[in-house]
Coordinates of C-alpha atoms and ligand atoms in Angstrom, one line a residue:
M1 CA 23.0 -132.6 31.6
K2 CA 22.9 -128.8 31.7
K3 CA 23.3 -127.2 28.3
P4 CA 26.6 -125.4 28.0
G5 CA 26.6 -121.6 27.9
K6 CA 28.4 -119.5 25.5
V7 CA 29.7 -115.9 25.3
Y8 CA 29.3 -113.9 22.1
L9 CA 31.6 -110.9 22.0
V10 CA 29.7 -108.6 19.7
G11 CA 30.7 -105.3 18.2
A12 CA 27.9 -102.8 18.7
G13 CA 29.1 -100.3 16.1
P14 CA 29.9 -96.6 16.8
G15 CA 26.5 -95.3 18.0
D16 CA 24.1 -95.3 15.2
P17 CA 21.9 -98.3 16.1
G18 CA 21.7 -99.1 12.4
L19 CA 25.4 -99.9 12.2
I20 CA 25.3 -103.1 14.2
T21 CA 25.9 -106.2 12.0
V22 CA 23.0 -108.5 11.0
R23 CA 24.8 -111.3 12.9
G24 CA 25.2 -109.1 16.0
K25 CA 21.5 -108.2 16.0
S26 CA 20.3 -111.7 15.6
L27 CA 22.5 -112.8 18.5
L28 CA 21.0 -110.0 20.6
E29 CA 17.6 -111.2 19.8
R30 CA 18.4 -114.6 21.3
A31 CA 20.4 -113.3 24.3
E32 CA 19.6 -114.5 27.8
V33 CA 22.2 -112.1 29.4
V34 CA 23.5 -108.9 27.8
V35 CA 26.6 -107.3 29.4
Y36 CA 27.1 -103.8 27.8
D37 CA 29.4 -100.7 28.1
Y38 CA 29.0 -97.0 28.1
L39 CA 29.6 -96.7 24.4
A40 CA 27.6 -99.7 23.3
G41 CA 24.4 -98.0 22.1
H42 CA 21.5 -98.2 24.6
K43 CA 19.2 -98.1 21.6
L44 CA 20.4 -101.6 20.6
L45 CA 19.1 -103.2 23.8
K46 CA 15.5 -103.1 22.4
H47 CA 16.6 -106.0 20.2
A48 CA 17.1 -108.2 23.3
P49 CA 14.1 -110.3 24.5
A50 CA 12.1 -108.7 27.4
S51 CA 13.2 -111.7 29.5
A52 CA 16.9 -111.0 29.0
E53 CA 19.0 -109.8 31.9
L54 CA 20.6 -106.5 31.0
I55 CA 23.8 -105.6 32.9
Y56 CA 25.5 -102.2 32.5
V57 CA 29.2 -102.4 33.3
G58 CA 30.0 -98.8 32.7
K59 CA 33.5 -97.6 31.8
K60 CA 33.4 -94.0 30.9
G61 CA 36.8 -92.3 30.3
G62 CA 37.8 -90.5 33.5
V63 CA 34.8 -91.5 35.5
K64 CA 35.0 -94.2 38.1
H65 CA 34.4 -97.6 36.5
T66 CA 31.2 -99.2 37.5
F67 CA 32.9 -102.6 37.4
S68 CA 36.6 -103.5 37.2
Q69 CA 37.8 -105.5 34.2
E70 CA 38.4 -108.4 36.6
E71 CA 34.7 -108.3 37.8
I72 CA 33.5 -108.1 34.2
N73 CA 35.5 -111.2 33.2
Q74 CA 34.2 -113.0 36.3
M75 CA 30.6 -112.1 35.5
L76 CA 31.0 -113.4 31.9
V77 CA 32.5 -116.7 33.1
E78 CA 29.8 -117.2 35.8
H79 CA 26.8 -116.6 33.5
A80 CA 28.2 -118.8 30.8
L81 CA 29.0 -121.7 33.2
A82 CA 25.4 -121.3 34.5
G83 CA 24.4 -122.3 31.0
K84 CA 23.4 -118.9 29.7
M85 CA 23.6 -117.5 26.2
V86 CA 25.6 -114.3 27.0
V87 CA 26.1 -111.4 24.6
R88 CA 29.0 -109.2 25.6
L89 CA 28.2 -106.0 23.7
K90 CA 31.1 -103.6 23.1
G91 CA 31.2 -100.2 21.4
G92 CA 32.7 -100.2 17.9
D93 CA 34.8 -103.3 17.2
P94 CA 35.6 -105.5 20.2
F95 CA 39.2 -106.0 19.1
I96 CA 40.1 -102.3 18.5
F97 CA 41.0 -100.7 21.8
G98 CA 38.2 -102.6 23.3
R99 CA 39.9 -105.1 25.6
G100 CA 38.1 -107.9 23.7
G101 CA 41.2 -109.9 23.5
E102 CA 41.7 -109.8 27.3
E103 CA 38.1 -110.9 28.0
L104 CA 38.5 -113.9 25.6
E105 CA 41.8 -115.0 27.2
K106 CA 40.0 -115.2 30.5
L107 CA 37.1 -117.2 29.0
H108 CA 39.5 -119.5 27.3
A109 CA 41.3 -120.1 30.7
A110 CA 37.9 -120.9 32.3
G111 CA 37.0 -123.3 29.6
V112 CA 34.0 -121.2 28.4
P113 CA 33.2 -121.4 24.7
F114 CA 33.0 -118.1 22.8
E115 CA 32.5 -116.5 19.4
V116 CA 33.4 -113.0 18.2
V117 CA 31.4 -110.7 15.9
P118 CA 33.3 -107.7 14.5
G119 CA 31.7 -104.2 14.5
V120 CA 32.1 -100.9 12.7
T121 CA 34.8 -99.2 14.6
S122 CA 34.4 -95.6 15.5
A123 CA 37.4 -94.5 13.5
T124 CA 35.9 -95.5 10.2
A125 CA 32.4 -94.3 11.3
A126 CA 33.7 -90.9 12.4
A127 CA 35.6 -90.5 9.1
T128 CA 32.6 -91.5 7.1
Y129 CA 30.1 -89.4 9.0
A130 CA 32.4 -86.4 9.0
G131 CA 32.8 -86.7 5.2
I132 CA 36.5 -87.7 5.3
P133 CA 37.6 -90.7 3.3
I134 CA 40.5 -92.1 5.4
T135 CA 42.3 -93.3 2.3
H136 CA 42.2 -91.6 -1.1
R137 CA 44.4 -92.3 -4.1
D138 CA 45.3 -88.6 -4.5
Y139 CA 46.3 -88.2 -0.9
T140 CA 47.4 -91.3 1.0
A141 CA 47.7 -95.1 0.7
S142 CA 48.1 -95.8 4.4
V143 CA 46.2 -95.3 7.6
A144 CA 47.1 -96.0 11.2
F145 CA 44.9 -96.4 14.3
L146 CA 46.4 -95.4 17.6
T147 CA 45.5 -94.7 21.1
G148 CA 46.1 -91.3 22.7
H149 CA 45.3 -92.6 26.1
E150 CA 48.8 -93.3 27.2
D151 CA 50.1 -91.4 30.2
P152 CA 52.1 -88.6 28.6
T153 CA 54.6 -88.6 31.4
K154 CA 55.3 -92.3 30.8
E155 CA 59.1 -92.8 30.1
S156 CA 58.9 -95.4 27.3
S157 CA 55.8 -95.1 25.1
N158 CA 54.3 -98.0 23.2
I159 CA 53.8 -95.6 20.4
D160 CA 56.9 -94.8 18.4
W161 CA 56.1 -91.2 17.4
S162 CA 59.3 -90.9 15.5
K163 CA 58.1 -93.6 13.1
L164 CA 54.4 -93.0 13.2
S165 CA 54.3 -89.2 12.7
T166 CA 55.3 -89.4 9.0
G167 CA 55.0 -93.2 8.7
A168 CA 51.3 -93.3 7.8
G169 CA 49.4 -90.8 5.6
T170 CA 46.3 -90.7 7.8
L171 CA 46.4 -91.1 11.5
V172 CA 43.2 -91.8 13.5
I173 CA 43.6 -91.4 17.2
Y174 CA 41.2 -92.9 19.8
M175 CA 40.9 -91.6 23.3
G176 CA 43.2 -88.6 22.6
I177 CA 41.2 -85.5 23.7
K178 CA 42.8 -85.2 27.1
N179 CA 46.3 -85.6 25.7
L180 CA 45.7 -83.6 22.5
P181 CA 48.5 -81.0 23.2
T182 CA 51.1 -83.7 23.8
I183 CA 50.0 -85.7 20.8
V184 CA 50.1 -82.6 18.5
A185 CA 53.5 -81.6 19.9
N186 CA 54.9 -85.1 19.3
L187 CA 53.7 -85.2 15.7
I188 CA 55.2 -81.8 14.9
K189 CA 58.4 -82.7 16.8
Y190 CA 58.9 -85.8 14.7
G191 CA 58.4 -84.2 11.3
R192 CA 54.7 -83.8 10.5
D193 CA 54.0 -80.4 8.9
P194 CA 52.3 -78.1 11.4
Q195 CA 49.9 -77.1 8.6
T196 CA 48.6 -80.7 8.3
P197 CA 44.7 -80.6 8.5
V198 CA 43.1 -82.2 11.6
A199 CA 39.5 -83.0 12.3
V200 CA 38.1 -83.9 15.7
V201 CA 34.7 -85.7 15.7
R202 CA 32.6 -86.2 18.8
W203 CA 29.8 -88.7 19.2
A204 CA 30.2 -89.8 15.6
S205 CA 27.2 -91.3 13.8
T206 CA 24.7 -90.0 16.4
P207 CA 22.4 -87.0 16.3
Q208 CA 24.8 -85.4 18.8
Q209 CA 27.7 -85.6 16.3
R210 CA 29.9 -82.5 16.3
S211 CA 33.0 -82.0 14.2
V212 CA 35.7 -79.3 14.2
V213 CA 38.6 -78.8 11.8
G214 CA 42.0 -77.1 12.2
T215 CA 45.6 -77.8 11.6
L216 CA 48.2 -79.5 13.9
E217 CA 49.1 -75.9 15.0
T218 CA 45.6 -74.7 15.7
I219 CA 43.5 -77.8 16.7
T220 CA 44.2 -77.7 20.4
Q221 CA 42.8 -74.1 20.6
V222 CA 39.8 -75.0 18.3
V223 CA 38.9 -78.0 20.5
T224 CA 39.1 -75.9 23.6
D225 CA 37.0 -73.1 22.1
A226 CA 34.4 -75.5 21.0
A227 CA 34.5 -77.3 24.4
I228 CA 34.8 -80.7 22.7
K229 CA 34.9 -83.5 25.3
P230 CA 35.3 -87.3 24.9
P231 CA 34.2 -89.5 23.3
A232 CA 35.9 -88.1 20.2
L233 CA 38.4 -89.1 17.5
I234 CA 41.2 -87.2 16.1
I235 CA 41.8 -87.6 12.3
V236 CA 45.2 -86.2 11.1
G237 CA 46.1 -86.0 7.4
E238 CA 45.6 -84.3 4.0
V239 CA 42.3 -86.3 3.5
V240 CA 40.6 -84.0 6.0
K241 CA 40.5 -81.4 3.3
L242 CA 37.9 -83.6 1.4
R243 CA 35.4 -82.8 4.1
D244 CA 34.7 -79.5 2.3
T245 CA 33.1 -81.4 -0.6
I246 CA 32.1 -84.7 1.0
D247 CA 30.5 -83.7 4.3
W248 CA 27.0 -85.1 4.0
Y249 CA 25.8 -86.2 7.4
E250 CA 25.8 -82.9 9.2
K251 CA 24.4 -81.2 6.1
R252 CA 21.1 -83.0 6.1
P253 CA 18.3 -80.5 6.5
L254 CA 17.1 -81.7 9.9
F255 CA 20.5 -82.7 11.3
G256 CA 20.6 -82.6 15.1
K257 CA 17.1 -81.1 15.4
K258 CA 15.3 -82.6 18.3
I259 CA 11.7 -83.3 17.2
I260 CA 9.1 -84.8 19.5
V261 CA 6.8 -87.3 17.7
T262 CA 3.5 -87.9 19.3
R263 CA 1.7 -90.8 17.9
T264 CA 0.2 -94.0 18.9
R265 CA 2.8 -96.5 20.1
E266 CA 1.6 -98.7 17.3
Q267 CA 2.1 -96.2 14.5
A268 CA 5.0 -93.9 15.3
S269 CA 7.7 -95.6 13.3
E270 CA 6.8 -94.3 9.8
L271 CA 7.1 -90.6 10.8
V272 CA 10.2 -91.2 13.0
A273 CA 11.9 -93.2 10.2
G274 CA 11.1 -90.4 7.7
L275 CA 12.3 -87.6 9.8
E276 CA 15.5 -89.5 10.8
D277 CA 16.3 -90.0 7.1
F278 CA 16.7 -86.2 7.0
G279 CA 18.9 -86.2 10.1
A280 CA 16.3 -85.4 12.8
N281 CA 16.9 -86.6 16.4
C282 CA 13.4 -87.9 17.2
L283 CA 12.0 -88.4 20.7
E284 CA 9.0 -90.6 20.6
Y285 CA 6.2 -90.1 23.0
S286 CA 3.2 -92.3 22.7
T287 CA 0.3 -90.1 23.8
I288 CA -2.2 -92.6 22.6
H289 CA -2.6 -96.3 23.0
I290 CA -5.0 -98.1 20.7
K291 CA -7.1 -100.9 22.1
P292 CA -10.0 -103.0 20.9
V293 CA -13.5 -101.9 22.1
D294 CA -15.2 -103.9 24.8
C295 CA -18.1 -104.8 22.7
Y296 CA -18.3 -105.7 19.0
D297 CA -22.0 -106.4 18.9
I298 CA -22.8 -103.7 16.3
L299 CA -20.0 -104.8 13.9
D300 CA -20.8 -108.4 14.3
S301 CA -24.5 -108.0 13.5
E302 CA -23.8 -105.7 10.5
L303 CA -21.3 -108.2 9.1
E304 CA -24.3 -110.6 8.8
R305 CA -26.0 -108.3 6.4
L306 CA -23.0 -106.9 4.7
D307 CA -24.5 -107.4 1.2
E308 CA -27.1 -104.8 2.0
Y309 CA -24.5 -102.1 2.3
H310 CA -23.7 -99.8 -0.6
W311 CA -20.7 -98.2 1.0
I312 CA -18.2 -98.9 3.8
L313 CA -16.2 -95.9 4.8
F314 CA -12.7 -96.2 6.4
T315 CA -11.6 -93.1 8.2
S316 CA -8.3 -94.5 9.7
L317 CA -5.8 -97.3 9.4
N318 CA -7.1 -98.8 12.6
G319 CA -10.6 -98.8 11.3
V320 CA -9.4 -101.0 8.5
K321 CA -7.3 -103.2 10.7
Y322 CA -10.0 -104.0 13.3
F323 CA -12.8 -104.4 10.7
F324 CA -10.8 -107.1 8.9
E325 CA -9.8 -108.8 12.1
H326 CA -13.6 -109.3 12.8
L327 CA -14.4 -110.2 9.3
Y328 CA -11.8 -113.0 9.3
A329 CA -12.9 -114.1 12.8
K330 CA -16.3 -114.8 11.3
G331 CA -14.8 -117.0 8.6
M332 CA -15.5 -114.3 6.0
D333 CA -12.9 -112.6 3.7
A334 CA -12.4 -109.9 1.0
R335 CA -14.8 -111.7 -1.4
D336 CA -17.7 -110.8 0.9
L337 CA -17.1 -107.2 0.1
K338 CA -17.6 -107.8 -3.6
G339 CA -20.9 -105.9 -4.0
T340 CA -19.9 -103.0 -1.7
D341 CA -18.1 -99.8 -2.6
L342 CA -15.2 -98.8 -0.4
A343 CA -14.3 -95.2 0.5
V344 CA -11.3 -94.0 2.5
V345 CA -10.4 -90.7 4.1
G346 CA -7.0 -90.4 2.5
K347 CA -4.1 -92.0 0.6
S348 CA -2.5 -93.8 3.5
T349 CA -5.7 -95.6 4.3
A350 CA -6.1 -96.5 0.7
D351 CA -2.6 -97.9 0.6
F352 CA -3.3 -99.9 3.8
L353 CA -6.6 -101.2 2.4
L354 CA -4.7 -102.5 -0.7
T355 CA -2.6 -104.7 1.6
Y356 CA -5.9 -106.5 2.2
G357 CA -6.3 -107.0 -1.5
L358 CA -8.9 -104.2 -2.0
N359 CA -8.7 -101.0 -4.0
A360 CA -10.5 -98.0 -2.6
D361 CA -13.4 -96.9 -4.9
L362 CA -13.3 -93.3 -3.6
I363 CA -10.5 -91.2 -2.1
P364 CA -11.5 -87.5 -1.5
S365 CA -9.2 -84.8 -2.8
T366 CA -9.2 -83.3 0.8
F367 CA -8.1 -85.9 3.3
T368 CA -10.6 -85.1 6.1
G369 CA -14.0 -86.3 7.3
E370 CA -15.5 -83.2 5.6
G371 CA -13.7 -83.9 2.4
L372 CA -15.0 -87.5 2.4
A373 CA -18.5 -86.4 3.1
E374 CA -18.4 -83.9 0.2
S375 CA -17.1 -86.4 -2.3
L376 CA -19.8 -88.9 -1.3
L377 CA -22.5 -86.2 -1.6
D378 CA -21.3 -85.6 -5.1
Q379 CA -22.1 -89.2 -5.9
G380 CA -25.5 -89.0 -4.3
V381 CA -26.2 -90.8 -1.1
E382 CA -29.9 -90.6 -0.6
G383 CA -31.3 -94.0 0.5
R384 CA -27.9 -95.6 0.5
N385 CA -26.8 -97.9 3.3
I386 CA -23.4 -96.8 4.7
L387 CA -21.3 -98.5 7.3
I388 CA -18.5 -96.7 9.2
P389 CA -16.1 -98.9 11.3
R390 CA -14.2 -96.4 13.3
A391 CA -13.0 -95.2 16.8
L392 CA -15.3 -95.2 19.7
Q393 CA -14.9 -91.5 20.2
A394 CA -14.7 -89.6 16.9
R395 CA -16.2 -86.5 15.3
E396 CA -19.8 -86.9 14.2
I397 CA -19.5 -84.6 11.2
L398 CA -19.2 -87.4 8.6
P399 CA -22.2 -89.5 9.8
E400 CA -24.3 -86.4 10.4
T401 CA -23.7 -84.9 7.0
L402 CA -24.5 -88.1 5.3
R403 CA -27.7 -88.7 7.3
G404 CA -28.7 -85.1 6.5
A405 CA -28.5 -86.0 2.9
G406 CA -30.8 -89.0 3.3
A407 CA -28.3 -91.9 3.8
Q408 CA -28.9 -94.7 6.3
V409 CA -25.7 -94.6 8.3
T410 CA -24.4 -97.2 10.9
V411 CA -21.4 -96.3 13.0
A412 CA -19.6 -99.4 14.3
P413 CA -17.0 -98.6 16.9
V414 CA -14.1 -101.0 16.4
Y415 CA -11.3 -99.5 18.5
E416 CA -10.6 -97.0 21.2
N417 CA -8.0 -94.2 21.6
C418 CA -6.8 -94.2 25.2
P419 CA -4.2 -91.9 26.7
A420 CA -0.9 -93.8 27.0
A421 CA 0.5 -94.2 30.4
G422 CA 4.0 -93.3 31.5
D423 CA 6.8 -91.1 30.1
K424 CA 5.2 -88.0 31.6
E425 CA 8.2 -87.1 33.7
S426 CA 10.7 -87.5 31.0
L427 CA 8.6 -85.4 28.6
R428 CA 8.4 -82.5 31.1
E429 CA 12.1 -82.9 31.8
E430 CA 13.0 -82.8 28.0
L431 CA 10.9 -79.7 27.5
K432 CA 12.3 -78.0 30.5
N433 CA 16.0 -78.7 29.6
G434 CA 15.5 -76.8 26.3
G435 CA 16.8 -77.9 22.9
V436 CA 13.5 -79.3 21.7
E437 CA 13.0 -77.8 18.2
M438 CA 9.5 -79.1 17.3
I439 CA 6.5 -81.1 18.2
T440 CA 4.5 -83.0 15.6
F441 CA 0.8 -83.8 15.9
T442 CA -0.9 -86.3 13.7
S443 CA -4.4 -86.2 15.1
S444 CA -6.5 -84.1 17.4
S445 CA -6.3 -86.9 20.1
T446 CA -2.5 -86.7 20.0
V447 CA -2.8 -82.9 20.8
R448 CA -5.3 -83.4 23.6
N449 CA -3.3 -86.3 25.2
F450 CA 0.0 -84.5 24.8
L451 CA -1.4 -81.4 26.6
A452 CA -2.8 -83.8 29.3
M453 CA 0.7 -85.3 29.7
I454 CA 2.3 -81.8 30.0
D455 CA -0.3 -81.0 32.6
A456 CA 0.4 -77.3 32.7
A457 CA -1.2 -75.4 35.6
D458 CA -2.6 -72.7 33.3
Q459 CA -2.3 -71.1 29.8
D460 CA 0.7 -69.0 31.0
E461 CA 2.6 -72.0 32.1
L462 CA 1.8 -73.9 28.9
Q463 CA 3.0 -71.0 26.8
Q464 CA 6.2 -70.9 28.9
I465 CA 6.9 -74.6 28.6
L466 CA 6.4 -74.6 24.9
S467 CA 8.0 -71.2 24.2
G468 CA 10.2 -71.2 21.1
I469 CA 9.1 -74.8 20.1
K470 CA 7.6 -75.1 16.7
I471 CA 4.4 -77.1 16.1
A472 CA 3.7 -79.1 13.0
A473 CA 0.1 -80.5 12.5
I474 CA -0.8 -83.0 9.9
G475 CA -4.0 -81.3 8.7
P476 CA -6.6 -78.6 9.4
I477 CA -8.6 -80.5 12.0
T478 CA -5.5 -81.3 14.1
A479 CA -4.3 -77.7 13.5
K480 CA -7.7 -76.4 14.8
T481 CA -7.3 -78.5 18.0
V482 CA -3.9 -76.9 18.4
T483 CA -5.2 -73.3 18.0
D484 CA -8.3 -74.0 20.1
N485 CA -5.8 -74.7 22.9
G486 CA -4.2 -71.3 22.5
L487 CA -1.1 -72.5 20.6
Q488 CA 0.1 -71.6 17.2
V489 CA 0.7 -74.0 14.3
D490 CA 4.0 -73.3 12.4
I491 CA 3.9 -76.1 9.8
Q492 CA 1.0 -77.7 8.0
P493 CA 1.4 -79.8 4.9
K494 CA -0.7 -79.4 1.7
E495 CA -1.3 -83.2 1.6
Y496 CA -2.6 -84.5 4.9
T497 CA -0.4 -87.6 5.1
I498 CA 2.7 -88.7 7.0
S499 CA 4.9 -88.2 3.9
G500 CA 3.2 -84.8 3.3
L501 CA 4.1 -83.8 6.9
I502 CA 7.7 -84.9 6.5
E503 CA 8.0 -83.0 3.3
A504 CA 6.5 -79.8 4.8
I505 CA 8.9 -80.0 7.8
V506 CA 11.9 -80.5 5.5
D507 CA 10.7 -77.6 3.3
Y508 CA 10.4 -75.4 6.3
Y509 CA 14.1 -75.8 7.0
G510 CA 14.9 -75.1 3.4
G511 CA 15.9 -78.7 2.3
D512 CA 14.5 -80.5 -0.7
G513 CA 12.0 -83.0 0.6
A514 CA 12.5 -85.2 -2.4
Ligands
SAH1 N1 36.2 -100.5 20.4 C1 35.9 -99.1 20.2 C2 36.8 -98.1 20.8 C3 36.8 -98.1 22.3 S1 37.9 -97.0 22.9 C4 35.8 -98.9 18.6 O1 36.1 -99.8 17.9 O2 35.3 -97.9 18.2 C5 36.9 -95.6 23.3 C6 37.2 -94.5 22.3 O3 36.7 -94.7 21.0 C7 36.7 -93.1 22.8 O4 37.5 -92.5 23.7 C8 36.7 -92.4 21.4 O5 37.9 -91.9 21.1 C9 36.3 -93.5 20.5 N2 34.9 -93.5 20.2 C10 34.0 -94.5 20.4 N3 32.8 -94.2 19.9 C11 32.9 -93.0 19.4 C12 32.0 -92.1 18.7 N4 30.7 -92.4 18.5 N5 32.4 -90.9 18.3 C13 33.7 -90.5 18.5 N6 34.6 -91.3 19.1 C14 34.2 -92.5 19.5

């Protein structure tokens, strides 16, 4: 017998992909079919398995619907009856102005089993992210959610303005931008003080969030002047005053700043997460893809005589990662490094090494190849055997300096930096459209590969494409690669680490990087 399908109606939350529930995310991770709306964050789709069928059913206020409600209902029924695990992803909470109830009635009628997962509705998210507690003991003990979507010419409204205007302390109105003048007029007509504060919040909980504040009397003009369009929520009530003290989201130092992060696909997350914590809107472009080298002969034969080495030098996280993969593959482990001293290029590499159970014996005070060479020379390297597991193409300064001082150095290539394919078009598009604030570079190869991706015809075009965009480089070597290419570095941290870079960027905008 065919296994029965099921539909999970899941609240996606208001936009910030971190605001989906744990239950919602785990269902997405198992979905075979995902049916999603305009407001149900695209960023959440990455949780679905690559094999899942993703179906966009549109529904953008005012714009022609991609599918009718009837077609959506039918689609859910068909996939479920075909035995599929279907996630119906809806913006905010499915039962708050989301037609979730209607879809489930249809599923019930068709005999399709279902479950519902609530979501963070945009009303509470907009209030929270605009710094407005929708209830507060000093101001109000009641809040009402209403729709402003009703046809204003409709004879009998479902909303009894005469009762609602003064019936709840705080009013949060969904889908009300188009009818704002009528809504405001009704509220004043039925007794709400024209001086009542009002906030309008667009794209709440996303880097595009925008809030404006006025009173019932002024808000229509304020919204027109600021050109606020849907999706937006209207919050009416004395609690709006608290925004002056509580606004936190839009006040973060990097709020709304579009920052391009160029890193390897494998390693971008730490920088992105750090910048996003300060409010940045990060666009990730992987300019480099890390892959194993074709031939591991050098490393494999050196591992046989590991006990002859006095030092192993790790100049990158990937050097550590691939070294240990091969060590383990040979049936060896950390105990085989007992007699060998370990040096790293910087703090992040030291931290990473510790995850393999090993403390670095030497971390230079300057986190570069030169810094590492200098610290080793201070220790005396003459006649010492030194192994460097590293990238296939890398600067020769470290091995050369050490050899010059009398060391026996073996370089074992363990991974390769390749330019990452794809995304070229969208990168050029982003840069052309303007609005990009900054580009971050974390190694010379990210600079070179980024420039290759931009593919400017000449220096003039490059300057023009990047004009007004600030450049942050992790350390002096990366910075030199930037300046060697005729560009200027605006930000460079004192400590050449990802957290140092984040701190320098935040400092640049006058925030406290703590
Ligand atoms: N079920 C959804 C609401 C769907 S109705 C929920 O619980 O949030 C669509 C309306 O929700 C939009 O017109 C807008 O008023 C509001 N909305 C949804 N997401 C929003 C967001 N991120 N910022 C501001 N308003 C939003």
